[in-house]
PDB file of C-alpha atoms in Angstrom:
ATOM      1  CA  UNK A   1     166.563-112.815 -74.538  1.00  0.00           C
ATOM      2  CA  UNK A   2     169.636-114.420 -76.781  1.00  0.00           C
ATOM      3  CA  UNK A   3     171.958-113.864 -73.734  1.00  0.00           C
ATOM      4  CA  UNK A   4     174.120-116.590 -73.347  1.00  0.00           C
ATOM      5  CA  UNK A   5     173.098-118.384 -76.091  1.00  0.00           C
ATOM      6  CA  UNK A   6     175.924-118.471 -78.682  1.00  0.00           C
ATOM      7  CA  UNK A   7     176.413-122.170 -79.677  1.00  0.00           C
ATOM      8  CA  UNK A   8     173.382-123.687 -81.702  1.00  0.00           C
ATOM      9  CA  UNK A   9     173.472-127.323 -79.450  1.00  0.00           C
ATOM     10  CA  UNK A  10     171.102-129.150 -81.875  1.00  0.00           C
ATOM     11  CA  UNK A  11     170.549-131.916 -79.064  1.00  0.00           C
ATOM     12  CA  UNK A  12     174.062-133.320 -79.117  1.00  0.00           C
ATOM     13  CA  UNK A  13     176.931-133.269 -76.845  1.00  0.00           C
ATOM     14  CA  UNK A  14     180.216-130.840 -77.882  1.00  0.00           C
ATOM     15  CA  UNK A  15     181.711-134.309 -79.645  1.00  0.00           C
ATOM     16  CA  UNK A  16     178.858-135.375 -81.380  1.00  0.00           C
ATOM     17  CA  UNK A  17     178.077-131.873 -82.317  1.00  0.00           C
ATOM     18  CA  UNK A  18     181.324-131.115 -83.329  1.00  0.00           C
ATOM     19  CA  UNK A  19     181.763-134.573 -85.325  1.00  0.00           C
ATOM     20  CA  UNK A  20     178.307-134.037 -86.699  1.00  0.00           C
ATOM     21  CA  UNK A  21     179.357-130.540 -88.548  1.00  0.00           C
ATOM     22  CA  UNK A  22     182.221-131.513 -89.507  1.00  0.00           C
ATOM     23  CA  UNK A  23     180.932-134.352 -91.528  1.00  0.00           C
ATOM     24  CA  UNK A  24     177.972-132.013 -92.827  1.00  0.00           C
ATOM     25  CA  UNK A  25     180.472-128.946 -93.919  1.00  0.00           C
ATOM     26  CA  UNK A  26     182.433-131.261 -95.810  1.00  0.00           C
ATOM     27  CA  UNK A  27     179.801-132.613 -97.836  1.00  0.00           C
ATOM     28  CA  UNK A  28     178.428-129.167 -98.007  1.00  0.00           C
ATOM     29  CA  UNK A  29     181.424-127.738 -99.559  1.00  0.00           C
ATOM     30  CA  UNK A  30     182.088-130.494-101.458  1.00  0.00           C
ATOM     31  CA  UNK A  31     178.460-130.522-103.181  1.00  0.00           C
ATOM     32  CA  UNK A  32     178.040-126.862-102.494  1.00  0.00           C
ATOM     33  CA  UNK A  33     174.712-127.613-100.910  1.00  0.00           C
ATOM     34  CA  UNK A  34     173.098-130.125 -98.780  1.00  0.00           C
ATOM     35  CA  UNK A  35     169.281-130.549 -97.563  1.00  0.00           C
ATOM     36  CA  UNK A  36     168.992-130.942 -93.361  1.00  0.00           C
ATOM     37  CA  UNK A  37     167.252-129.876 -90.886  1.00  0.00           C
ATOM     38  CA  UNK A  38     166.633-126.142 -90.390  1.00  0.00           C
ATOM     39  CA  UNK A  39     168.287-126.246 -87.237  1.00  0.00           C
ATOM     40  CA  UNK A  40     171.260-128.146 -88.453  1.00  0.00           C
ATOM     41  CA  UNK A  41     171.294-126.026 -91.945  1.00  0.00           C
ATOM     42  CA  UNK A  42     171.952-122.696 -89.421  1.00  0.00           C
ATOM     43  CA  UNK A  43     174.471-124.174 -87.270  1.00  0.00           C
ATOM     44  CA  UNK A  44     176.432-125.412 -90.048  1.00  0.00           C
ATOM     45  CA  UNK A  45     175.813-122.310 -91.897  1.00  0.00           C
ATOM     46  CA  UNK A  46     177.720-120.271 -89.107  1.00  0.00           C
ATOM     47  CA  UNK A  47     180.499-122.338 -89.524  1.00  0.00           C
ATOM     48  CA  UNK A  48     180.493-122.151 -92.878  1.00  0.00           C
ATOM     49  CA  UNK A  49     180.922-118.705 -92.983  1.00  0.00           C
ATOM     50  CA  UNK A  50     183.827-119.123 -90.533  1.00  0.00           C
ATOM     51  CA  UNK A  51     185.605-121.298 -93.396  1.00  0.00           C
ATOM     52  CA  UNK A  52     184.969-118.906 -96.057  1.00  0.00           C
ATOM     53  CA  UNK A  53     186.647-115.845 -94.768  1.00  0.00           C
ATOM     54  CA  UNK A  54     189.741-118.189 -93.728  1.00  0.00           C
ATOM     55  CA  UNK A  55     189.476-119.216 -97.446  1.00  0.00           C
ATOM     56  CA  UNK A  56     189.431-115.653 -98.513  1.00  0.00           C
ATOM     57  CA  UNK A  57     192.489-114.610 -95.946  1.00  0.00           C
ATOM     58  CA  UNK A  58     194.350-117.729 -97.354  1.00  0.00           C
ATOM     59  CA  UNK A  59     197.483-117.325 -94.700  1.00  0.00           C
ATOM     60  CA  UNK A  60     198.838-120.477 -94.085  1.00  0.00           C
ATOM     61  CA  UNK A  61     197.712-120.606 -90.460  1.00  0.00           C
ATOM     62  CA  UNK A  62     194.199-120.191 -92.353  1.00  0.00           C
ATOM     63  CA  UNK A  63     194.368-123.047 -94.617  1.00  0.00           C
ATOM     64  CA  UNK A  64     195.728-125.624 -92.283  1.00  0.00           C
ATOM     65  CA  UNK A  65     192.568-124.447 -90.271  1.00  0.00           C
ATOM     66  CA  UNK A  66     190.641-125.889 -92.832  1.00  0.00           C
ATOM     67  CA  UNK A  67     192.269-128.381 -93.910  1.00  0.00           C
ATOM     68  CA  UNK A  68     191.888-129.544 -90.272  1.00  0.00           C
ATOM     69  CA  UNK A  69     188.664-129.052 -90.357  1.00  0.00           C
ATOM     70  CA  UNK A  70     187.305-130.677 -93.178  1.00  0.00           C
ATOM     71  CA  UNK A  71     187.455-134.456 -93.290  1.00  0.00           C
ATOM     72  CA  UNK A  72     188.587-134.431 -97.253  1.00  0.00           C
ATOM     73  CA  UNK A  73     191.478-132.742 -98.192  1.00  0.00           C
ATOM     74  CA  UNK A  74     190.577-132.272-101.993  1.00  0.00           C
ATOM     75  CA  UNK A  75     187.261-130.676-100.271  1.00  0.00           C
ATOM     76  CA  UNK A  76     189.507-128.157 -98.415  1.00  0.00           C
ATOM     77  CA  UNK A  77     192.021-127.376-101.734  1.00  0.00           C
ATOM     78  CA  UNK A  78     188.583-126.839-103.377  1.00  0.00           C
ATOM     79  CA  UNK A  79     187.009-124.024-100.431  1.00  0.00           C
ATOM     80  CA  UNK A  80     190.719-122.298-100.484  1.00  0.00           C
ATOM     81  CA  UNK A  81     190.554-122.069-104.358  1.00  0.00           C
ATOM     82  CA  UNK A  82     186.662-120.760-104.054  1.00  0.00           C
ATOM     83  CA  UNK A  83     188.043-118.248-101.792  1.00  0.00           C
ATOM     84  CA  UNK A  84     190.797-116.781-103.257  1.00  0.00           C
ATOM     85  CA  UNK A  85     189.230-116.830-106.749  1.00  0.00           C
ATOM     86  CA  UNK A  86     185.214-116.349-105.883  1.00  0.00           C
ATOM     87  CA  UNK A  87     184.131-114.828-102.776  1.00  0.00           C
ATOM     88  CA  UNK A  88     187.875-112.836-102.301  1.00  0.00           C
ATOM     89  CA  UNK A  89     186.250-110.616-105.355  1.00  0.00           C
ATOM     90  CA  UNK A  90     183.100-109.772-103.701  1.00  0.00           C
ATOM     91  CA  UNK A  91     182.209-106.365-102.179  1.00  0.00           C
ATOM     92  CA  UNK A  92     180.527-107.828 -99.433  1.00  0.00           C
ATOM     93  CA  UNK A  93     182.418-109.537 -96.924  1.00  0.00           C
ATOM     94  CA  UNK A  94     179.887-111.843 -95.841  1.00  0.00           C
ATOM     95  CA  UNK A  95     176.694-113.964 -96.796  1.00  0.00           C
ATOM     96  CA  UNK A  96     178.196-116.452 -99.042  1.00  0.00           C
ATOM     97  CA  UNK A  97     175.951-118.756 -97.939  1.00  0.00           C
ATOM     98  CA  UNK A  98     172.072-118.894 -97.886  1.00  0.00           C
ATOM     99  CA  UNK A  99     169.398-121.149 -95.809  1.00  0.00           C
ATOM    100  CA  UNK A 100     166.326-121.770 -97.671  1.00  0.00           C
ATOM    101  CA  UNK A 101     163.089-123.179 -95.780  1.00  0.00           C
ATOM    102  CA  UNK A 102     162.390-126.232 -97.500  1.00  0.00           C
ATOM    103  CA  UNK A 103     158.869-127.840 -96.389  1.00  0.00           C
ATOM    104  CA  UNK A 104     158.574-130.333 -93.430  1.00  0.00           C
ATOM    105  CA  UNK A 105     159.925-133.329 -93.414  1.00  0.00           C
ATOM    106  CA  UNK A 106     157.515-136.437 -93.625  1.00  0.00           C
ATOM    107  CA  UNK A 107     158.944-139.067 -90.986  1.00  0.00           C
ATOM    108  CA  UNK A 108     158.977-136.713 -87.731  1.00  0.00           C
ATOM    109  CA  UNK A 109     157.794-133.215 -89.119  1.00  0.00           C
ATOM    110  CA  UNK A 110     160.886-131.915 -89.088  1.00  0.00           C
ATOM    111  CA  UNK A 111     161.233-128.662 -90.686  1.00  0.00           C
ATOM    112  CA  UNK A 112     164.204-129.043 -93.419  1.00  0.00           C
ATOM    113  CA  UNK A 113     166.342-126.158 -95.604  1.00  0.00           C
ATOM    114  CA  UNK A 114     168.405-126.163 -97.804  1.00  0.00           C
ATOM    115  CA  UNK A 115     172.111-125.058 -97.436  1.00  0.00           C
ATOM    116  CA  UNK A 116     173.610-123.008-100.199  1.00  0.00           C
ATOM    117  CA  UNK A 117     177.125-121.738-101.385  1.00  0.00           C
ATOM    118  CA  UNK A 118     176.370-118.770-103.173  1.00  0.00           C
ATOM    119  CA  UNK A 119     178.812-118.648-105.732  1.00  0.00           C
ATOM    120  CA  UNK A 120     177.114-115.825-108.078  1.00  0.00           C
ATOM    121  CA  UNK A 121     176.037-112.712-106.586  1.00  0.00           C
ATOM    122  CA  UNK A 122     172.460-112.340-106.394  1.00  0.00           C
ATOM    123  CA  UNK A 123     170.757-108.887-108.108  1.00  0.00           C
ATOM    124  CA  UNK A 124     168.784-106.998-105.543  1.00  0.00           C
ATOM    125  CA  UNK A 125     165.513-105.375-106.510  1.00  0.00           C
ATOM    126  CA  UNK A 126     162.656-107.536-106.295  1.00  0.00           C
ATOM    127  CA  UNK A 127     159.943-105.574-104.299  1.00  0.00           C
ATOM    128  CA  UNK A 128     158.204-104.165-107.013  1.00  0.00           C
ATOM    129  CA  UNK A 129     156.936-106.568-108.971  1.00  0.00           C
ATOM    130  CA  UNK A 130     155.244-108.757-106.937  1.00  0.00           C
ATOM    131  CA  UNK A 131     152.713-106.309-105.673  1.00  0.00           C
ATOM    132  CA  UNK A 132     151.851-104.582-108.673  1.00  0.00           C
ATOM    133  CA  UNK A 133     150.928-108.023-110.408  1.00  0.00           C
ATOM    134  CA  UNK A 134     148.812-108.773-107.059  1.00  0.00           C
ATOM    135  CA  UNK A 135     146.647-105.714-107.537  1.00  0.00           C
ATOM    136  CA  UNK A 136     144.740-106.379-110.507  1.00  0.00           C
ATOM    137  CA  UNK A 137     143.723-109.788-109.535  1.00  0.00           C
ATOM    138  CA  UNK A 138     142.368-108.746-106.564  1.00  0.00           C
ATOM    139  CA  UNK A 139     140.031-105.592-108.005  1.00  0.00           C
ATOM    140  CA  UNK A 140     139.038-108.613-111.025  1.00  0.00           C
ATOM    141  CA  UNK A 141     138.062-111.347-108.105  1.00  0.00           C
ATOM    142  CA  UNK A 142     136.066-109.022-106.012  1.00  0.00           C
ATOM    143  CA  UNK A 143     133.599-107.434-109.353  1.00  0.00           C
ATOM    144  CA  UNK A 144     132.324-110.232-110.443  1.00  0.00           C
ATOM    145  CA  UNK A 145     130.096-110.914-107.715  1.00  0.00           C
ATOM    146  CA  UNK A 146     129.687-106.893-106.982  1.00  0.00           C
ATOM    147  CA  UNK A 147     127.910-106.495-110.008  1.00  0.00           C
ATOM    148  CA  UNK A 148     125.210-110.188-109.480  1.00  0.00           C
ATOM    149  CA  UNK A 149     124.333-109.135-106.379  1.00  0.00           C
ATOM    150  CA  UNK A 150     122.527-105.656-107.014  1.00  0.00           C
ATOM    151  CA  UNK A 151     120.621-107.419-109.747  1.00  0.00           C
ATOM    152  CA  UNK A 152     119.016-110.008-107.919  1.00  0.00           C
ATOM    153  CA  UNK A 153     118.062-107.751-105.237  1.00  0.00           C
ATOM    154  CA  UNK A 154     116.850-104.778-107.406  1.00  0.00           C
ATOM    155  CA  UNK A 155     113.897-106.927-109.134  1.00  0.00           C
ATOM    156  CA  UNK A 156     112.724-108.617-105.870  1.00  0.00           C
ATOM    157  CA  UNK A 157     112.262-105.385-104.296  1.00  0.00           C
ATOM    158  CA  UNK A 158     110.299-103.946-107.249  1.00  0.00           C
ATOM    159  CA  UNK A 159     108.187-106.921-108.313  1.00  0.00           C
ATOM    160  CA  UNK A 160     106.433-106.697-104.613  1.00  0.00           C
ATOM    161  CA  UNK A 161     105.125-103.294-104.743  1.00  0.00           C
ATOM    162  CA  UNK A 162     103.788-104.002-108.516  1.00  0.00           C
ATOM    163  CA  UNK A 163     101.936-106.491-107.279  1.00  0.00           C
ATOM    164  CA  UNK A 164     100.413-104.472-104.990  1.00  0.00           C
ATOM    165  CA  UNK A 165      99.505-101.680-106.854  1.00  0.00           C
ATOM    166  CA  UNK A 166      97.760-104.091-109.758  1.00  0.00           C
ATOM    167  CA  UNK A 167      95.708-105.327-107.378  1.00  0.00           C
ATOM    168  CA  UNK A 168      94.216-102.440-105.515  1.00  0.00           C
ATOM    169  CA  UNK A 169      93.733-101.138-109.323  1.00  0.00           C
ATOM    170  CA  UNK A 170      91.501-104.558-109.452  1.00  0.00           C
ATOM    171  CA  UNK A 171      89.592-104.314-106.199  1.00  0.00           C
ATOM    172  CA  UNK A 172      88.547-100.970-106.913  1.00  0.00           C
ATOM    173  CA  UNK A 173      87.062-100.854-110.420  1.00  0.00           C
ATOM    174  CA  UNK A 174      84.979-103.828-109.441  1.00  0.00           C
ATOM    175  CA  UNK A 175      83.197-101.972-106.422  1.00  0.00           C
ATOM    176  CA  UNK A 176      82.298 -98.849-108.380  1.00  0.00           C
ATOM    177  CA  UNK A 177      78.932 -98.761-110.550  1.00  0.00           C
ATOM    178  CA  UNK A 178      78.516 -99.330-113.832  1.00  0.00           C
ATOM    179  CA  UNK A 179      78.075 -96.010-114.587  1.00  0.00           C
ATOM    180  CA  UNK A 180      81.194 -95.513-114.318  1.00  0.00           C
ATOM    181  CA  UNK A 181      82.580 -98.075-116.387  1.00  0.00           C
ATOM    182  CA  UNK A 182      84.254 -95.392-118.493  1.00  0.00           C
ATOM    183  CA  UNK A 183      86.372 -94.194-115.217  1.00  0.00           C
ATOM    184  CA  UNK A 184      87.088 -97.412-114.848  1.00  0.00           C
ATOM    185  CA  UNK A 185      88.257 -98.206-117.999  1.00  0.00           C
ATOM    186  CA  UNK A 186      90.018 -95.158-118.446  1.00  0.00           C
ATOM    187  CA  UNK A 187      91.216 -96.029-114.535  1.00  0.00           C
ATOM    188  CA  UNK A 188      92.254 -99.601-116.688  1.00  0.00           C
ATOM    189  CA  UNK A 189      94.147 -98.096-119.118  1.00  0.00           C
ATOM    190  CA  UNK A 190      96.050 -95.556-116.489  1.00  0.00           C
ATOM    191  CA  UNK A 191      96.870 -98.847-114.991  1.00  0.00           C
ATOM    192  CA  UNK A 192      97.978-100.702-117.167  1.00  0.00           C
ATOM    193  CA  UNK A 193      99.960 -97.085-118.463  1.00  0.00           C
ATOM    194  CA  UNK A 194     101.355 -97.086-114.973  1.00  0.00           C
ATOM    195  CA  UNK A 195     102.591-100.658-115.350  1.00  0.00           C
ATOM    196  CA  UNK A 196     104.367 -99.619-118.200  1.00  0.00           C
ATOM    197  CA  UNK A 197     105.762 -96.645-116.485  1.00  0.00           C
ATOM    198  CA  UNK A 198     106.390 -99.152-113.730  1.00  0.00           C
ATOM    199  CA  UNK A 199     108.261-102.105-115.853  1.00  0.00           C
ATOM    200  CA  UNK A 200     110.393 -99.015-117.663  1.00  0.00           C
ATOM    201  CA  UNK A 201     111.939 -97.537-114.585  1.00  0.00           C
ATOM    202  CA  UNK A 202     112.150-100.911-113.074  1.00  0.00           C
ATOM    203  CA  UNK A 203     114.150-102.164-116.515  1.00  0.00           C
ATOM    204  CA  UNK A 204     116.459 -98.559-115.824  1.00  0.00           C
ATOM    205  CA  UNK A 205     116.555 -99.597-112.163  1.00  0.00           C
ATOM    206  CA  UNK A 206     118.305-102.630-113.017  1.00  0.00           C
ATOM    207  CA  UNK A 207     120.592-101.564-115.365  1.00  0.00           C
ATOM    208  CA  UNK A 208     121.377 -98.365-112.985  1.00  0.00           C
ATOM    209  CA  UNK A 209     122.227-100.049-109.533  1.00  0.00           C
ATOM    210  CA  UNK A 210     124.625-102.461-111.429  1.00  0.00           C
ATOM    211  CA  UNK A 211     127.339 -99.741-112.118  1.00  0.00           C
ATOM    212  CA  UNK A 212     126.511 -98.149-108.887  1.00  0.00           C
ATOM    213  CA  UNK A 213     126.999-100.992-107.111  1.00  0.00           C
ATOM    214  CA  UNK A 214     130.205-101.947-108.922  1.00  0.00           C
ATOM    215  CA  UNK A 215     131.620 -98.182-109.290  1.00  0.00           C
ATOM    216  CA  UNK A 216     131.060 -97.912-105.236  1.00  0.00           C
ATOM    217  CA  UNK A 217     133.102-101.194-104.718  1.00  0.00           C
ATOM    218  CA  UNK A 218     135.495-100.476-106.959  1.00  0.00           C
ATOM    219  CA  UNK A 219     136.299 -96.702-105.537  1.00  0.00           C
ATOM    220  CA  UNK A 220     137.466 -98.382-102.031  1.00  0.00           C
ATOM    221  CA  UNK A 221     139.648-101.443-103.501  1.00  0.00           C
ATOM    222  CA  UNK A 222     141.761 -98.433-105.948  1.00  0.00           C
ATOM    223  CA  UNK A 223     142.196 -96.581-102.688  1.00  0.00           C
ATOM    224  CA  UNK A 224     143.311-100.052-100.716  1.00  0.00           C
ATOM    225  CA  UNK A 225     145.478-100.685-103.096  1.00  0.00           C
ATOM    226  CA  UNK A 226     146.998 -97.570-103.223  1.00  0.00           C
ATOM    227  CA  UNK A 227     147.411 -98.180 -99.737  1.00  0.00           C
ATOM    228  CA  UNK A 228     149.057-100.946-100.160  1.00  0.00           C
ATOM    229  CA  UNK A 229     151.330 -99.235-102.354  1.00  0.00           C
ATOM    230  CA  UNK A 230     152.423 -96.179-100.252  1.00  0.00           C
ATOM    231  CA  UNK A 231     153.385 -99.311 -97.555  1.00  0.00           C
ATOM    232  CA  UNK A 232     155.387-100.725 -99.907  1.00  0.00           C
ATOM    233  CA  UNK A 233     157.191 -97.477-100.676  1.00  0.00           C
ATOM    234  CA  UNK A 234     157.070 -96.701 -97.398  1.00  0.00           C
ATOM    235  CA  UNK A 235     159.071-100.603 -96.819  1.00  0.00           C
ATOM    236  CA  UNK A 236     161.277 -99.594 -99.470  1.00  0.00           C
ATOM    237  CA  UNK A 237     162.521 -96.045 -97.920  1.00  0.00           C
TER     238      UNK A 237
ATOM    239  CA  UNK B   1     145.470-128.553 -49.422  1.00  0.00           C
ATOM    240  CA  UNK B   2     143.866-126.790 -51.825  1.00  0.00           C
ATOM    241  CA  UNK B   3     140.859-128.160 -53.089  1.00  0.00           C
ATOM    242  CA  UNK B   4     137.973-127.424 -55.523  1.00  0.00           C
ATOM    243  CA  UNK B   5     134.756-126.440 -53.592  1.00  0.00           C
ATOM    244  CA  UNK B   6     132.128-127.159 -56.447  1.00  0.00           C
ATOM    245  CA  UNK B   7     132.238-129.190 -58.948  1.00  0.00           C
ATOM    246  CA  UNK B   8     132.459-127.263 -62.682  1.00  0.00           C
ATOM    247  CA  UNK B   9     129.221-127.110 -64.645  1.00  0.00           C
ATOM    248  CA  UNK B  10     128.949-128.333 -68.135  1.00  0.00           C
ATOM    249  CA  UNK B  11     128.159-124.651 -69.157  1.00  0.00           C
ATOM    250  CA  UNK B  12     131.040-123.447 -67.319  1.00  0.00           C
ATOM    251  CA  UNK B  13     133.267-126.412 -68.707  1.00  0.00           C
ATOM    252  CA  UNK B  14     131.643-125.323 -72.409  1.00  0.00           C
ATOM    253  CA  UNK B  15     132.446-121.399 -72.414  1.00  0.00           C
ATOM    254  CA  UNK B  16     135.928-122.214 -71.264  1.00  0.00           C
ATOM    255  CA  UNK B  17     136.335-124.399 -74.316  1.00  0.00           C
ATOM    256  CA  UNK B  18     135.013-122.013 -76.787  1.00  0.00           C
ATOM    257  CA  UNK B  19     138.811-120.578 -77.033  1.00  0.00           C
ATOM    258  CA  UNK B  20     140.245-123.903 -78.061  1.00  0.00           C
ATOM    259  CA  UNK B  21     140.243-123.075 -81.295  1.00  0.00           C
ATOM    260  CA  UNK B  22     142.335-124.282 -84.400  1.00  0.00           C
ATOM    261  CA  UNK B  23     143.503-121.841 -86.485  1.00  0.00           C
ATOM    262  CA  UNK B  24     143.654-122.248 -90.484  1.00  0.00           C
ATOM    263  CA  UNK B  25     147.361-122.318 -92.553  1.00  0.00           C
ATOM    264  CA  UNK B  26     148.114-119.335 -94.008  1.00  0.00           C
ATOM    265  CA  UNK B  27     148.960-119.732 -97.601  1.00  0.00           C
ATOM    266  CA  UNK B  28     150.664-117.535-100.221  1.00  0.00           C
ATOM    267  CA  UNK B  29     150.158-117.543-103.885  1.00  0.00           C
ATOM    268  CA  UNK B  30     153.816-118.281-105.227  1.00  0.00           C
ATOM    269  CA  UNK B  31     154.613-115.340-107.536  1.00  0.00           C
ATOM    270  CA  UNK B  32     156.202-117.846-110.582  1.00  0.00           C
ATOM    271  CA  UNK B  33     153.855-121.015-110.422  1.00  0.00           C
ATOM    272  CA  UNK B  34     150.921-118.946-109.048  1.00  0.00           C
ATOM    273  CA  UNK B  35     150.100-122.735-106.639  1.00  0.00           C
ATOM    274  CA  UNK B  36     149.407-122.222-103.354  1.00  0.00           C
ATOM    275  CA  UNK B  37     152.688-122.564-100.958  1.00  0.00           C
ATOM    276  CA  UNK B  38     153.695-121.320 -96.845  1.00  0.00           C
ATOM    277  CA  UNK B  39     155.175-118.251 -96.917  1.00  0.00           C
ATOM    278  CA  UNK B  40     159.048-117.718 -96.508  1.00  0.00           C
ATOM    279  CA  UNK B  41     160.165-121.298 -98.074  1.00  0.00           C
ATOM    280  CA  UNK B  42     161.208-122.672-101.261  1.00  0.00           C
ATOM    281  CA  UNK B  43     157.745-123.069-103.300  1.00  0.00           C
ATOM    282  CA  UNK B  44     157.468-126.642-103.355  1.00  0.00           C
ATOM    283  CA  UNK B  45     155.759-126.664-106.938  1.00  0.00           C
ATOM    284  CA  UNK B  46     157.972-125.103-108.962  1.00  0.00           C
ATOM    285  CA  UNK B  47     161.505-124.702-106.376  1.00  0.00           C
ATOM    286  CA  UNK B  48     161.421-120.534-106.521  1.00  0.00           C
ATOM    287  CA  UNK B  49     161.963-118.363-104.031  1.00  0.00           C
ATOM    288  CA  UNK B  50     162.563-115.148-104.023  1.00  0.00           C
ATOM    289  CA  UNK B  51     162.270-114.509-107.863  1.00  0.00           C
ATOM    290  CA  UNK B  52     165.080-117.723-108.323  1.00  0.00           C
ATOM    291  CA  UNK B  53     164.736-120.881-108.836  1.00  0.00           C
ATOM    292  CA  UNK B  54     166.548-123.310-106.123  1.00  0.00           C
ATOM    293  CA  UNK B  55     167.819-125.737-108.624  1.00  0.00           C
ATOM    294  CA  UNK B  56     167.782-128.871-106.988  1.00  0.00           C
ATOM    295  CA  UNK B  57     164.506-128.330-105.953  1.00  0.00           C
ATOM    296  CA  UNK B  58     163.558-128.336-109.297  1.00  0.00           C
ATOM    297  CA  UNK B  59     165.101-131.214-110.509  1.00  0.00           C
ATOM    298  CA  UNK B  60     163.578-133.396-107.576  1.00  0.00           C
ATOM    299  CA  UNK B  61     160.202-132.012-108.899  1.00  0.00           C
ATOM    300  CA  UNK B  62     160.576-133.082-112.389  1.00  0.00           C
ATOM    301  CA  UNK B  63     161.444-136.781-111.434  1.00  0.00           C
TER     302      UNK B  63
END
């Protein structure tokens, strides 16, 4: 639960704190963004916001707020002249400011962000693109090895029972008479026919299991990715 | 007090260890620079995020 929770304490006390942000916000607004901590970056970033809509009421009360506030006075001037003339314009009445997650910091880990002013309105719409230029490289990444792996399989299978076959043809002539040396050699040539016959379906075997094998993969990634897709339009309703 | 009756086998020790287990970084392909980055942070190759480049992030990249 949030309960309770209101003031982001970043490990200080109220005066440290207090001096802390004020020193931060001022360089923020007067570089319109600075690079902290994350944790620092959203408690300033509250504040911030505070400023900005006293900027855009611009009563006096308002503006000595911020001038007391702010440790520069030309940084002040500067936030009640964004106001009036920037952010007053703006349909929304909020989010002038944006925290961006900015790696980890190397000394102690810390994660930092980047603080923001947002003076130009950002364009929304981004959604779409980024999934339909995913899809493609996934169906290309997961072929390549759909279509070797059926062929090295295919031949191993059908060598062995070749093999076989040739030799039984082998044993057997050589038991049988002489007499019968025209069986056998018409047993030969029915043989060696039926290697042919063998090799030729095996040569069609590998050729056939290849688009079989890659058709049958491919079938299931479309239909992922069109899954993938109605989530995205369901995200976007 | 409460004390341990037998002493913990090795096996015993073992299988309760088998869930200490590290688990790997998920990455995201950055949609600009197409590097590998963490989600839901600046790219640190090329300082996009969200389809727009984070200036200064960019200029501390090309020093």
């Amino acid at each position: 639960m949030r309960h309770r929770k209101t003031v982001h304490k970043i490990n200080k006390q109220p005066a440290h704190r207090r001096a802390l942000l004020r020193n931060l916000l001022t360089s923020f607004f007067k570089h319109e963004r600075v690079i902290t901590t994350r944790a620092k970056a959203k408690a300033a970033q509250r504040i911030a916001e505070r400023l900005i809509r006293y900027a855009i009421s611009g009563t006096l009360a308002d503006k000595r707020r911020i001038i007391s506030y702010l440790r520069e006075r030309d940084v002040a001037h500067k936030l009640i002249r964004l106001g009036q003339e920037n952010f007053a314009k703006r349909e929304h009445r909020g989010g002038f400011t944006a925290v961006y997650k900015y790696g980890f910091r190397k000394g102690d880990g810390a994660e930092m962000a980047i603080l923001t002013l947002l003076t130009e309105e950002i364009p929304k719409d981004k959604k779409k693109r980024k999934k339909k230029v995913a899809e493609p490289e996934v169906i290309e990444a997961v072929e390549t090895p759909a279509e070797e792996t059926p062929v090295e399989t295919a031949p191993a299978e059908e060598t062995t029972p070749e093999a076989t076959t040739e030799s039984v043809a082998e044993e057997t002539p050589e038991t049988e008479t002489v007499s019968e040396e025209t069986a056998t050699a018409e047993q030969k040539v029915e043989a060696e026919s039926a290697e042919e016959t063998e090799e030729k379906p095996e040569q069609s075997a590998e050729e056939t299991p290849e688009p079989e094998g890659a058709e049958g993969e491919q079938a299931p990634e479309k239909s992922q990715s069109e899954g993938e897709e109605g989530e995205s339009e369901k995200e976007k309703e | 007090m409460a004390l341990p009756k037998r002493r913990h086998s090795l096996q015993r020790k073992r299988k309760r260890r088998t869930h200490w287990k590290l688990k790997g970084v998920t990455a995201v392909k950055c949609p600009n620079c197409e590097n590998l980055m963490l989600p839901h942070r600046v790219c640190p190759h090329c300082g996009y995020y969200n389809g727009r480049p984070i200036i200064s992030v960019k200029k501390k990249k090309e020093k």
